[in-house]
Amino acid sequence: MNLPSNLLPAHSLRQRNTLGFAVEAEFAIHITEAKQIAEAIAYAKDRDMPYQVLGSGSNVVLPDALSGLTLLMDIAGIEIASEDAHGVKLRVGAGVSWHELVIWTLGYSYPGLENLALIPGTVGAAPIQNIGAYGVEVKDYIDSVEAFDCQTMQWVTLDRAQCQFAYRHSLFKANPQRYVIATVNFFLPKQWQARISYADLHGYFSGNEHSSITPHAIFNAVCAIRTQKLPDPKQIGNVGSFFQNPIVENSKLTELKQRYPSIVAYPEDANHSKLAAGWLIDQCGFKGLRAGNVGVHDKQALVLTNPGKGNAKELLALAEQIQETVRNRFGVDLVIEPIIFS
Ligand SMILES: Cc1cc2nc3c(=O)[nH]c(=O)nc-3n(C[C@H](O)[C@H](O)[C@H](O)COP(=O)(O)OP(=O)(O)OC[C@H]3O[C@@H](n4cnc5c(N)ncnc54)[C@H](O)[C@@H]3O)c2cc1C
């Protein structure tokens, strides 16, 4: 690749962040092959340029101007690496759309990913926060991740354990800037079981014959529920849930339940429960609130929005106000889910 001639100076990222902020990258480059990652990182490091990596921008809050080099991850390709009676291994490029991969797997009768339908973003970003929805996390299907280690300037293949996946977390999120993911290898087992215990899905299928609950039926159910509940970034800028659901000790939940009997919580493990962050925010009266050019969605308090002219500064000020109010009222800290670029 002739790197300098592929650099896009003063490149607008407005179409590449789902908040729809007007953002300009000092230089951007489309990465369509794995080897270009090493070249781009070496180029930036040689010139002491900062660099950052962007998938489709559905989980980032970007400032008005991004200095240095922004790698736009566009590596395509879904390959069947191997298949036997136990399952199939897929090798997927970082730039493939996550939802397109889910559709592809179901089309080839490889179920497993259906609960994760319609999550925006690229395959390469899926391991970063271990995307999850409707009772399933992507970590259960990741076999390994192939990434360029920008610290050692070497290629690495990390197995599932090495990726240190946790709730909305991973080795990659813990070490921002260190790994650029080129390929994700998935293992989808042949043995399939419907996972519909999550309240919305359970409700959707209540009264159905168990045999009618197919992977396609779950896919359709998830798409229908999500479309109804979450705002479409094409209509109004957003990054989905702006805060993680806080995990608290069971003793804290008991204390909160005495004061707020209708509090929404789910068991996490023997000693912990997960609180619905949306409920906490809603109780503080933020749902539907407009603060200058940004706001809180009127149907889902967990989603902060940019109706058109907002920017990162305004959105983060609103997020801070929400965090402070929830902390004062419930004694619970809300952690921001998207990655804040500076
Ligand atoms: C409407 C809506 C609903 C959502 N629902 C969910 C949900 O149900 N569950 C959920 O988990 N998330 C959800 N999200 C968040 C988002 O879809 C996911 O986090 C997604 O994986 C982000 O993908 P992306 O390509 O847009 O990543 P980006 O936003 O571009 O990047 C996110 C982070 O990953 C890094 N990154 C991206 N690609 C790579 C790469 N190849 N190598 C190294 N680092 C990389 C970036 O540097 C950044 O730190 C939702 C978002 C929206 C807008």
mmCIF file of C-alpha atoms and ligand atoms in Angstrom:
data_model
loop_
_atom_site.group_PDB
_atom_site.id
_atom_site.type_symbol
_atom_site.label_atom_id
_atom_site.label_comp_id
_atom_site.label_asym_id
_atom_site.label_seq_id
_atom_site.Cartn_x
_atom_site.Cartn_y
_atom_site.Cartn_z
ATOM 1 C CA MET A 1 0.000 0.000 0.000
ATOM 2 C CA ASN A 2 1.278 3.441 -0.802
ATOM 3 C CA LEU A 3 0.326 4.818 2.556
ATOM 4 C CA PRO A 4 0.662 8.606 2.172
ATOM 5 C CA SER A 5 -1.437 8.649 -0.999
ATOM 6 C CA ASN A 6 -4.187 6.651 0.762
ATOM 7 C CA LEU A 7 -4.445 9.097 3.639
ATOM 8 C CA LEU A 8 -7.626 11.135 3.672
ATOM 9 C CA PRO A 9 -6.892 14.570 5.190
ATOM 10 C CA ALA A 10 -9.606 16.529 7.048
ATOM 11 C CA HIS A 11 -11.959 13.562 6.699
ATOM 12 C CA SER A 12 -15.532 13.945 7.985
ATOM 13 C CA LEU A 13 -16.664 11.178 10.353
ATOM 14 C CA ARG A 14 -20.237 12.394 10.620
ATOM 15 C CA GLN A 15 -21.466 9.297 8.761
ATOM 16 C CA ARG A 16 -19.179 7.098 10.814
ATOM 17 C CA ASN A 17 -20.511 7.753 14.316
ATOM 18 C CA THR A 18 -24.097 6.855 15.153
ATOM 19 C CA LEU A 19 -24.457 9.877 17.445
ATOM 20 C CA GLY A 20 -24.155 11.846 14.199
ATOM 21 C CA PHE A 21 -21.684 14.350 15.674
ATOM 22 C CA ALA A 22 -19.863 16.606 13.220
ATOM 23 C CA VAL A 23 -16.350 15.196 13.676
ATOM 24 C CA GLU A 24 -13.267 15.752 11.543
ATOM 25 C CA ALA A 25 -10.338 13.337 11.524
ATOM 26 C CA GLU A 26 -6.994 15.005 10.838
ATOM 27 C CA PHE A 27 -6.137 11.967 8.676
ATOM 28 C CA ALA A 28 -8.170 8.811 8.058
ATOM 29 C CA ILE A 29 -7.373 5.613 6.188
ATOM 30 C CA HIS A 30 -9.599 2.765 5.021
ATOM 31 C CA ILE A 31 -8.121 -0.544 6.184
ATOM 32 C CA THR A 32 -9.266 -3.315 3.846
ATOM 33 C CA GLU A 33 -6.472 -5.885 4.440
ATOM 34 C CA ALA A 34 -4.833 -7.046 7.657
ATOM 35 C CA LYS A 35 -1.293 -6.093 6.559
ATOM 36 C CA GLN A 36 -2.339 -2.448 6.191
ATOM 37 C CA ILE A 37 -2.841 -2.279 9.964
ATOM 38 C CA ALA A 38 0.873 -2.845 10.645
ATOM 39 C CA GLU A 39 1.824 -0.314 7.948
ATOM 40 C CA ALA A 40 -0.552 2.356 9.254
ATOM 41 C CA ILE A 41 0.518 1.934 12.889
ATOM 42 C CA ALA A 42 4.225 2.031 11.926
ATOM 43 C CA TYR A 43 3.553 5.172 9.861
ATOM 44 C CA ALA A 44 1.848 6.899 12.803
ATOM 45 C CA LYS A 45 4.453 5.821 15.339
ATOM 46 C CA ASP A 46 7.371 6.923 13.135
ATOM 47 C CA ARG A 47 5.874 10.414 13.048
ATOM 48 C CA ASP A 48 4.747 10.526 16.686
ATOM 49 C CA MET A 49 1.166 10.848 15.446
ATOM 50 C CA PRO A 50 -1.638 9.749 17.749
ATOM 51 C CA TYR A 51 -3.819 7.026 16.213
ATOM 52 C CA GLN A 52 -7.226 5.501 16.880
ATOM 53 C CA VAL A 53 -9.377 2.729 15.481
ATOM 54 C CA LEU A 54 -12.980 3.032 14.367
ATOM 55 C CA GLY A 55 -15.484 0.378 13.329
ATOM 56 C CA SER A 56 -18.843 1.878 12.511
ATOM 57 C CA GLY A 57 -18.806 4.320 15.426
ATOM 58 C CA SER A 58 -21.851 2.911 17.241
ATOM 59 C CA ASN A 59 -20.168 2.769 20.653
ATOM 60 C CA VAL A 60 -17.988 5.872 20.726
ATOM 61 C CA VAL A 61 -18.332 9.495 21.737
ATOM 62 C CA LEU A 62 -16.087 11.479 19.407
ATOM 63 C CA PRO A 63 -14.804 15.048 19.932
ATOM 64 C CA ASP A 64 -15.199 17.727 17.241
ATOM 65 C CA ALA A 65 -11.661 17.026 15.963
ATOM 66 C CA LEU A 66 -9.647 13.794 16.107
ATOM 67 C CA SER A 67 -5.963 14.442 15.762
ATOM 68 C CA GLY A 68 -3.529 12.050 14.112
ATOM 69 C CA LEU A 69 -4.507 8.966 12.118
ATOM 70 C CA THR A 70 -7.904 7.257 12.330
ATOM 71 C CA LEU A 71 -7.985 3.666 11.039
ATOM 72 C CA LEU A 72 -11.391 2.904 9.485
ATOM 73 C CA MET A 73 -11.803 -0.860 9.787
ATOM 74 C CA ASP A 74 -13.259 -2.192 6.524
ATOM 75 C CA ILE A 75 -11.746 -5.705 6.277
ATOM 76 C CA ALA A 76 -14.387 -7.898 4.580
ATOM 77 C CA GLY A 77 -14.896 -11.652 4.337
ATOM 78 C CA ILE A 78 -16.676 -14.567 6.016
ATOM 79 C CA GLU A 79 -14.965 -17.970 5.540
ATOM 80 C CA ILE A 80 -15.825 -21.443 6.780
ATOM 81 C CA ALA A 81 -12.474 -22.521 8.272
ATOM 82 C CA SER A 82 -13.583 -26.040 9.273
ATOM 83 C CA GLU A 83 -16.693 -28.024 10.048
ATOM 84 C CA ASP A 84 -17.384 -31.354 11.731
ATOM 85 C CA ALA A 85 -20.145 -33.073 13.678
ATOM 86 C CA HIS A 86 -19.520 -30.820 16.689
ATOM 87 C CA GLY A 87 -19.681 -27.465 15.014
ATOM 88 C CA VAL A 88 -18.360 -24.970 12.516
ATOM 89 C CA LYS A 89 -15.422 -22.591 12.733
ATOM 90 C CA LEU A 90 -15.801 -19.258 10.945
ATOM 91 C CA ARG A 91 -13.087 -16.742 10.127
ATOM 92 C CA VAL A 92 -14.565 -13.268 9.819
ATOM 93 C CA GLY A 93 -12.993 -9.937 8.812
ATOM 94 C CA ALA A 94 -13.139 -7.078 11.325
ATOM 95 C CA GLY A 95 -15.080 -4.817 8.965
ATOM 96 C CA VAL A 96 -18.004 -7.199 8.382
ATOM 97 C CA SER A 97 -21.288 -5.834 9.727
ATOM 98 C CA TRP A 98 -22.273 -7.745 12.875
ATOM 99 C CA HIS A 99 -25.933 -8.041 11.884
ATOM 100 C CA GLU A 100 -24.965 -9.237 8.384
ATOM 101 C CA LEU A 101 -22.897 -11.998 10.021
ATOM 102 C CA VAL A 102 -25.883 -13.063 12.140
ATOM 103 C CA ILE A 103 -28.044 -13.225 8.985
ATOM 104 C CA TRP A 104 -25.311 -15.140 7.116
ATOM 105 C CA THR A 105 -24.980 -17.772 9.871
ATOM 106 C CA LEU A 106 -28.723 -18.390 9.985
ATOM 107 C CA GLY A 107 -28.841 -18.591 6.179
ATOM 108 C CA TYR A 108 -26.274 -21.409 6.298
ATOM 109 C CA SER A 109 -28.125 -23.111 9.200
ATOM 110 C CA TYR A 110 -25.430 -22.338 11.789
ATOM 111 C CA PRO A 111 -27.518 -21.096 14.708
ATOM 112 C CA GLY A 112 -26.226 -19.541 17.927
ATOM 113 C CA LEU A 113 -25.947 -15.801 17.292
ATOM 114 C CA GLU A 114 -29.687 -15.099 16.863
ATOM 115 C CA ASN A 115 -30.144 -13.427 20.279
ATOM 116 C CA LEU A 116 -27.508 -10.872 19.210
ATOM 117 C CA ALA A 117 -29.386 -9.822 16.045
ATOM 118 C CA LEU A 118 -29.583 -6.156 15.120
ATOM 119 C CA ILE A 119 -26.723 -4.989 17.371
ATOM 120 C CA PRO A 120 -25.129 -2.250 15.258
ATOM 121 C CA GLY A 121 -21.409 -2.283 14.539
ATOM 122 C CA THR A 122 -18.636 -4.357 13.063
ATOM 123 C CA VAL A 123 -17.377 -7.859 13.869
ATOM 124 C CA GLY A 124 -13.970 -6.450 14.904
ATOM 125 C CA ALA A 125 -15.569 -4.337 17.627
ATOM 126 C CA ALA A 126 -17.731 -7.164 19.013
ATOM 127 C CA PRO A 127 -14.979 -8.574 21.300
ATOM 128 C CA ILE A 128 -14.022 -5.116 22.627
ATOM 129 C CA GLN A 129 -16.953 -4.819 25.010
ATOM 130 C CA ASN A 130 -18.048 -8.462 24.646
ATOM 131 C CA ILE A 131 -21.356 -7.419 23.076
ATOM 132 C CA GLY A 132 -24.394 -8.929 24.676
ATOM 133 C CA ALA A 133 -28.166 -8.874 24.525
ATOM 134 C CA TYR A 134 -31.159 -10.976 25.542
ATOM 135 C CA GLY A 135 -29.199 -13.275 27.837
ATOM 136 C CA VAL A 136 -26.304 -14.026 25.449
ATOM 137 C CA GLU A 137 -22.747 -12.653 25.174
ATOM 138 C CA VAL A 138 -20.532 -12.967 22.112
ATOM 139 C CA LYS A 139 -17.696 -14.471 24.195
ATOM 140 C CA ASP A 140 -19.517 -17.820 24.201
ATOM 141 C CA TYR A 141 -18.970 -18.089 20.435
ATOM 142 C CA ILE A 142 -15.498 -16.579 20.056
ATOM 143 C CA ASP A 143 -12.775 -19.141 19.473
ATOM 144 C CA SER A 144 -9.907 -16.673 19.042
ATOM 145 C CA VAL A 145 -9.059 -13.153 17.954
ATOM 146 C CA GLU A 146 -6.265 -12.221 15.508
ATOM 147 C CA ALA A 147 -4.877 -8.777 16.275
ATOM 148 C CA PHE A 148 -1.901 -6.535 15.700
ATOM 149 C CA ASP A 149 -0.201 -5.709 19.004
ATOM 150 C CA CYS A 150 0.829 -2.058 18.647
ATOM 151 C CA GLN A 151 3.097 -2.312 21.698
ATOM 152 C CA THR A 152 5.280 -5.177 20.448
ATOM 153 C CA MET A 153 4.507 -4.501 16.744
ATOM 154 C CA GLN A 154 3.762 -8.238 16.341
ATOM 155 C CA TRP A 155 0.693 -10.196 15.223
ATOM 156 C CA VAL A 156 -0.957 -12.235 17.975
ATOM 157 C CA THR A 157 -3.727 -14.825 18.106
ATOM 158 C CA LEU A 158 -5.507 -14.731 21.459
ATOM 159 C CA ASP A 159 -7.762 -17.573 22.544
ATOM 160 C CA ARG A 160 -10.980 -16.996 24.451
ATOM 161 C CA ALA A 161 -9.349 -17.200 27.893
ATOM 162 C CA GLN A 162 -6.586 -14.776 26.869
ATOM 163 C CA CYS A 163 -9.228 -12.250 25.764
ATOM 164 C CA GLN A 164 -10.353 -11.976 29.450
ATOM 165 C CA PHE A 165 -13.992 -11.437 28.606
ATOM 166 C CA ALA A 166 -16.349 -10.140 31.289
ATOM 167 C CA TYR A 167 -19.620 -8.168 31.338
ATOM 168 C CA ARG A 168 -19.112 -5.449 28.689
ATOM 169 C CA HIS A 169 -15.373 -5.854 29.137
ATOM 170 C CA SER A 170 -12.292 -7.571 27.732
ATOM 171 C CA LEU A 171 -8.507 -7.438 27.523
ATOM 172 C CA PHE A 172 -8.958 -5.095 24.537
ATOM 173 C CA LYS A 173 -11.105 -2.614 26.436
ATOM 174 C CA ALA A 174 -8.670 -2.716 29.359
ATOM 175 C CA ASN A 175 -5.768 -1.862 27.012
ATOM 176 C CA PRO A 176 -7.080 0.768 24.625
ATOM 177 C CA GLN A 177 -4.740 1.515 21.696
ATOM 178 C CA ARG A 178 -2.792 -1.699 22.160
ATOM 179 C CA TYR A 179 -4.611 -4.200 19.903
ATOM 180 C CA VAL A 180 -6.080 -3.693 16.448
ATOM 181 C CA ILE A 181 -8.325 -6.638 15.617
ATOM 182 C CA ALA A 182 -8.143 -7.883 12.021
ATOM 183 C CA THR A 183 -10.059 -11.173 12.260
ATOM 184 C CA VAL A 184 -12.419 -12.854 14.709
ATOM 185 C CA ASN A 185 -12.652 -16.662 14.689
ATOM 186 C CA PHE A 186 -15.981 -18.074 15.862
ATOM 187 C CA PHE A 187 -17.002 -21.583 16.885
ATOM 188 C CA LEU A 188 -20.723 -22.306 16.567
ATOM 189 C CA PRO A 189 -21.630 -25.699 18.062
ATOM 190 C CA LYS A 190 -24.062 -27.906 16.138
ATOM 191 C CA GLN A 191 -26.027 -28.657 19.267
ATOM 192 C CA TRP A 192 -28.514 -25.830 19.636
ATOM 193 C CA GLN A 193 -30.703 -24.762 22.494
ATOM 194 C CA ALA A 194 -33.145 -21.861 22.507
ATOM 195 C CA ARG A 195 -32.283 -19.172 25.065
ATOM 196 C CA ILE A 196 -35.463 -17.267 25.818
ATOM 197 C CA SER A 197 -35.313 -16.832 29.582
ATOM 198 C CA TYR A 198 -34.776 -13.061 29.273
ATOM 199 C CA ALA A 199 -38.055 -11.355 30.257
ATOM 200 C CA ASP A 200 -38.922 -9.745 26.884
ATOM 201 C CA LEU A 201 -38.201 -12.900 24.891
ATOM 202 C CA HIS A 202 -39.953 -15.108 27.402
ATOM 203 C CA GLY A 203 -43.027 -12.900 27.144
ATOM 204 C CA TYR A 204 -42.852 -12.911 23.330
ATOM 205 C CA PHE A 205 -42.921 -16.705 23.178
ATOM 206 C CA SER A 206 -45.294 -17.368 26.077
ATOM 207 C CA GLY A 207 -47.993 -19.786 24.974
ATOM 208 C CA ASN A 208 -45.896 -21.057 22.019
ATOM 209 C CA GLU A 209 -45.213 -24.764 21.475
ATOM 210 C CA HIS A 210 -41.554 -25.311 22.382
ATOM 211 C CA SER A 211 -40.917 -26.990 18.989
ATOM 212 C CA SER A 212 -41.980 -23.803 17.159
ATOM 213 C CA ILE A 213 -39.153 -21.826 18.821
ATOM 214 C CA THR A 214 -36.536 -22.037 16.064
ATOM 215 C CA PRO A 215 -33.361 -19.918 15.631
ATOM 216 C CA HIS A 216 -35.208 -17.946 12.923
ATOM 217 C CA ALA A 217 -38.174 -17.364 15.236
ATOM 218 C CA ILE A 218 -35.832 -16.019 17.921
ATOM 219 C CA PHE A 219 -34.049 -13.829 15.351
ATOM 220 C CA ASN A 220 -37.394 -12.375 14.256
ATOM 221 C CA ALA A 221 -38.496 -11.879 17.866
ATOM 222 C CA VAL A 222 -35.258 -10.090 18.816
ATOM 223 C CA CYS A 223 -35.484 -7.826 15.744
ATOM 224 C CA ALA A 224 -39.130 -7.001 16.522
ATOM 225 C CA ILE A 225 -38.454 -6.242 20.206
ATOM 226 C CA ARG A 226 -35.345 -4.174 19.492
ATOM 227 C CA THR A 227 -37.032 -2.171 16.731
ATOM 228 C CA GLN A 228 -39.853 -1.315 19.102
ATOM 229 C CA LYS A 229 -37.658 -0.454 22.097
ATOM 230 C CA LEU A 230 -34.519 1.214 20.766
ATOM 231 C CA PRO A 231 -34.319 4.355 18.663
ATOM 232 C CA ASP A 232 -32.850 3.885 15.177
ATOM 233 C CA PRO A 233 -29.610 5.925 14.929
ATOM 234 C CA LYS A 234 -30.641 6.839 11.364
ATOM 235 C CA GLN A 235 -33.636 8.686 12.825
ATOM 236 C CA ILE A 236 -32.007 10.095 15.980
ATOM 237 C CA GLY A 237 -28.312 9.990 16.916
ATOM 238 C CA ASN A 238 -27.498 7.584 19.764
ATOM 239 C CA VAL A 239 -25.098 4.827 20.868
ATOM 240 C CA GLY A 240 -27.671 2.486 22.438
ATOM 241 C CA SER A 241 -27.305 2.116 26.218
ATOM 242 C CA PHE A 242 -25.206 4.991 27.517
ATOM 243 C CA PHE A 243 -24.612 3.392 30.940
ATOM 244 C CA GLN A 244 -23.879 -0.169 32.025
ATOM 245 C CA ASN A 245 -26.365 -1.859 34.325
ATOM 246 C CA PRO A 246 -24.655 -1.553 37.742
ATOM 247 C CA ILE A 247 -23.807 -4.753 39.597
ATOM 248 C CA VAL A 248 -24.311 -4.437 43.373
ATOM 249 C CA GLU A 249 -24.000 -6.671 46.448
ATOM 250 C CA ASN A 250 -27.274 -8.429 47.301
ATOM 251 C CA SER A 251 -27.271 -6.592 50.659
ATOM 252 C CA LYS A 252 -27.371 -3.269 48.766
ATOM 253 C CA LEU A 253 -30.328 -4.505 46.708
ATOM 254 C CA THR A 254 -32.179 -5.535 49.893
ATOM 255 C CA GLU A 255 -31.610 -2.051 51.325
ATOM 256 C CA LEU A 256 -32.822 -0.394 48.091
ATOM 257 C CA LYS A 257 -35.873 -2.691 47.882
ATOM 258 C CA GLN A 258 -37.041 -1.506 51.289
ATOM 259 C CA ARG A 259 -37.109 2.071 50.043
ATOM 260 C CA TYR A 260 -38.085 1.333 46.422
ATOM 261 C CA PRO A 261 -40.142 -1.904 46.260
ATOM 262 C CA SER A 262 -40.581 -1.653 42.462
ATOM 263 C CA ILE A 263 -36.838 -1.454 41.720
ATOM 264 C CA VAL A 264 -35.890 -3.581 38.675
ATOM 265 C CA ALA A 265 -33.029 -6.040 39.272
ATOM 266 C CA TYR A 266 -31.804 -9.413 37.978
ATOM 267 C CA PRO A 267 -29.674 -11.997 39.806
ATOM 268 C CA GLU A 268 -26.035 -11.837 38.652
ATOM 269 C CA ASP A 269 -24.413 -14.523 40.834
ATOM 270 C CA ALA A 270 -24.871 -15.881 44.352
ATOM 271 C CA ASN A 271 -23.821 -12.587 45.983
ATOM 272 C CA HIS A 272 -24.600 -9.940 43.377
ATOM 273 C CA SER A 273 -27.518 -8.476 41.451
ATOM 274 C CA LYS A 274 -27.671 -6.355 38.308
ATOM 275 C CA LEU A 275 -29.807 -3.214 38.587
ATOM 276 C CA ALA A 276 -31.644 -1.819 35.557
ATOM 277 C CA ALA A 277 -29.823 1.476 35.007
ATOM 278 C CA GLY A 278 -32.737 2.725 32.868
ATOM 279 C CA TRP A 279 -35.104 2.361 35.841
ATOM 280 C CA LEU A 280 -32.769 4.341 38.131
ATOM 281 C CA ILE A 281 -32.472 7.165 35.575
ATOM 282 C CA ASP A 282 -36.203 7.166 34.881
ATOM 283 C CA GLN A 283 -36.950 7.496 38.620
ATOM 284 C CA CYS A 284 -34.791 10.627 38.710
ATOM 285 C CA GLY A 285 -37.063 12.232 36.103
ATOM 286 C CA PHE A 286 -34.620 12.312 33.176
ATOM 287 C CA LYS A 287 -36.681 10.367 30.622
ATOM 288 C CA GLY A 288 -37.541 12.609 27.667
ATOM 289 C CA LEU A 289 -35.490 15.504 29.086
ATOM 290 C CA ARG A 290 -33.841 17.888 26.628
ATOM 291 C CA ALA A 291 -30.623 19.663 27.683
ATOM 292 C CA GLY A 292 -29.621 22.162 24.996
ATOM 293 C CA ASN A 293 -28.807 20.203 21.834
ATOM 294 C CA VAL A 294 -28.810 16.739 23.465
ATOM 295 C CA GLY A 295 -31.317 14.740 25.482
ATOM 296 C CA VAL A 296 -32.598 11.526 27.026
ATOM 297 C CA HIS A 297 -34.841 9.349 24.856
ATOM 298 C CA ASP A 298 -38.517 9.609 25.729
ATOM 299 C CA LYS A 299 -39.127 5.842 25.642
ATOM 300 C CA GLN A 300 -35.819 4.533 27.027
ATOM 301 C CA ALA A 301 -34.042 6.510 29.750
ATOM 302 C CA LEU A 302 -30.811 4.558 29.221
ATOM 303 C CA VAL A 303 -30.351 6.093 25.772
ATOM 304 C CA LEU A 304 -28.899 9.597 25.410
ATOM 305 C CA THR A 305 -29.600 11.266 22.092
ATOM 306 C CA ASN A 306 -28.359 13.861 19.656
ATOM 307 C CA PRO A 307 -31.402 15.168 17.807
ATOM 308 C CA GLY A 308 -29.096 17.015 15.386
ATOM 309 C CA LYS A 309 -26.738 19.739 16.553
ATOM 310 C CA GLY A 310 -25.230 18.247 19.724
ATOM 311 C CA ASN A 311 -21.587 17.538 20.462
ATOM 312 C CA ALA A 312 -19.514 15.425 22.857
ATOM 313 C CA LYS A 313 -19.087 18.203 25.412
ATOM 314 C CA GLU A 314 -22.826 18.717 25.830
ATOM 315 C CA LEU A 315 -23.564 14.992 25.916
ATOM 316 C CA LEU A 316 -20.908 14.279 28.551
ATOM 317 C CA ALA A 317 -22.170 17.168 30.707
ATOM 318 C CA LEU A 318 -25.647 15.614 30.641
ATOM 319 C CA ALA A 319 -24.186 12.169 31.436
ATOM 320 C CA GLU A 320 -22.376 13.638 34.444
ATOM 321 C CA GLN A 321 -25.563 15.270 35.693
ATOM 322 C CA ILE A 322 -27.368 11.901 35.453
ATOM 323 C CA GLN A 323 -24.534 10.076 37.256
ATOM 324 C CA GLU A 324 -24.536 12.605 40.083
ATOM 325 C CA THR A 325 -28.323 12.536 40.539
ATOM 326 C CA VAL A 326 -28.447 8.713 40.571
ATOM 327 C CA ARG A 327 -25.517 8.567 43.025
ATOM 328 C CA ASN A 328 -27.169 11.041 45.409
ATOM 329 C CA ARG A 329 -30.543 9.305 45.319
ATOM 330 C CA PHE A 330 -29.601 5.607 45.249
ATOM 331 C CA GLY A 331 -25.941 5.499 46.289
ATOM 332 C CA VAL A 332 -25.129 3.683 43.038
ATOM 333 C CA ASP A 333 -22.402 4.628 40.533
ATOM 334 C CA LEU A 334 -23.304 4.503 36.851
ATOM 335 C CA VAL A 335 -20.449 3.591 34.514
ATOM 336 C CA ILE A 336 -20.507 5.019 30.978
ATOM 337 C CA GLU A 337 -20.661 2.233 28.366
ATOM 338 C CA PRO A 338 -19.366 3.822 25.126
ATOM 339 C CA ILE A 339 -15.695 4.675 24.670
ATOM 340 C CA ILE A 340 -14.934 8.373 25.051
ATOM 341 C CA PHE A 341 -12.303 9.567 22.562
ATOM 342 C CA SER A 342 -10.396 12.737 23.357
HETATM 343 C C1 LIG B 1 -29.027 1.484 18.753
HETATM 344 C C2 LIG B 1 -27.858 0.773 19.389
HETATM 345 C C3 LIG B 1 -28.072 -0.399 20.088
HETATM 346 C C4 LIG B 1 -26.994 -1.079 20.685
HETATM 347 N N1 LIG B 1 -27.251 -2.246 21.352
HETATM 348 C C5 LIG B 1 -26.227 -2.919 21.922
HETATM 349 C C6 LIG B 1 -26.477 -4.156 22.617
HETATM 350 O O1 LIG B 1 -27.602 -4.640 22.692
HETATM 351 N N2 LIG B 1 -25.409 -4.785 23.181
HETATM 352 C C7 LIG B 1 -24.142 -4.298 23.101
HETATM 353 O O2 LIG B 1 -23.228 -4.939 23.640
HETATM 354 N N3 LIG B 1 -23.886 -3.140 22.432
HETATM 355 C C8 LIG B 1 -24.883 -2.448 21.852
HETATM 356 N N4 LIG B 1 -24.633 -1.267 21.188
HETATM 357 C C9 LIG B 1 -23.244 -0.765 21.124
HETATM 358 C C10 LIG B 1 -22.504 -1.144 19.816
HETATM 359 O O3 LIG B 1 -23.400 -1.586 18.862
HETATM 360 C C11 LIG B 1 -21.451 -2.226 20.043
HETATM 361 O O4 LIG B 1 -20.566 -1.868 21.071
HETATM 362 C C12 LIG B 1 -20.640 -2.514 18.769
HETATM 363 O O5 LIG B 1 -19.833 -3.651 18.969
HETATM 364 C C13 LIG B 1 -19.754 -1.340 18.333
HETATM 365 O O6 LIG B 1 -19.263 -1.638 17.044
HETATM 366 P P1 LIG B 1 -18.622 -0.516 16.127
HETATM 367 O O7 LIG B 1 -18.045 -1.175 14.933
HETATM 368 O O8 LIG B 1 -19.611 0.542 15.848
HETATM 369 O O9 LIG B 1 -17.456 -0.005 17.067
HETATM 370 P P2 LIG B 1 -16.964 1.498 17.276
HETATM 371 O O10 LIG B 1 -18.029 2.281 17.960
HETATM 372 O O11 LIG B 1 -16.426 2.048 16.010
HETATM 373 O O12 LIG B 1 -15.765 1.276 18.301
HETATM 374 C C14 LIG B 1 -16.004 0.871 19.625
HETATM 375 C C15 LIG B 1 -14.648 0.620 20.291
HETATM 376 O O13 LIG B 1 -14.031 -0.506 19.677
HETATM 377 C C16 LIG B 1 -12.769 -0.141 19.128
HETATM 378 N N5 LIG B 1 -12.637 -0.890 17.872
HETATM 379 C C17 LIG B 1 -13.525 -0.958 16.847
HETATM 380 N N6 LIG B 1 -13.085 -1.811 15.919
HETATM 381 C C18 LIG B 1 -11.886 -2.290 16.360
HETATM 382 C C19 LIG B 1 -10.923 -3.185 15.833
HETATM 383 N N7 LIG B 1 -11.114 -3.806 14.665
HETATM 384 N N8 LIG B 1 -9.801 -3.417 16.568
HETATM 385 C C20 LIG B 1 -9.592 -2.804 17.753
HETATM 386 N N9 LIG B 1 -10.463 -1.935 18.289
HETATM 387 C C21 LIG B 1 -11.598 -1.689 17.597
HETATM 388 C C22 LIG B 1 -12.814 1.370 18.934
HETATM 389 O O14 LIG B 1 -11.515 1.916 18.994
HETATM 390 C C23 LIG B 1 -13.660 1.775 20.133
HETATM 391 O O15 LIG B 1 -12.847 1.815 21.277
HETATM 392 C C24 LIG B 1 -25.681 -0.564 20.576
HETATM 393 C C25 LIG B 1 -25.473 0.624 19.840
HETATM 394 C C26 LIG B 1 -26.540 1.286 19.257
HETATM 395 C C27 LIG B 1 -26.292 2.539 18.465
#
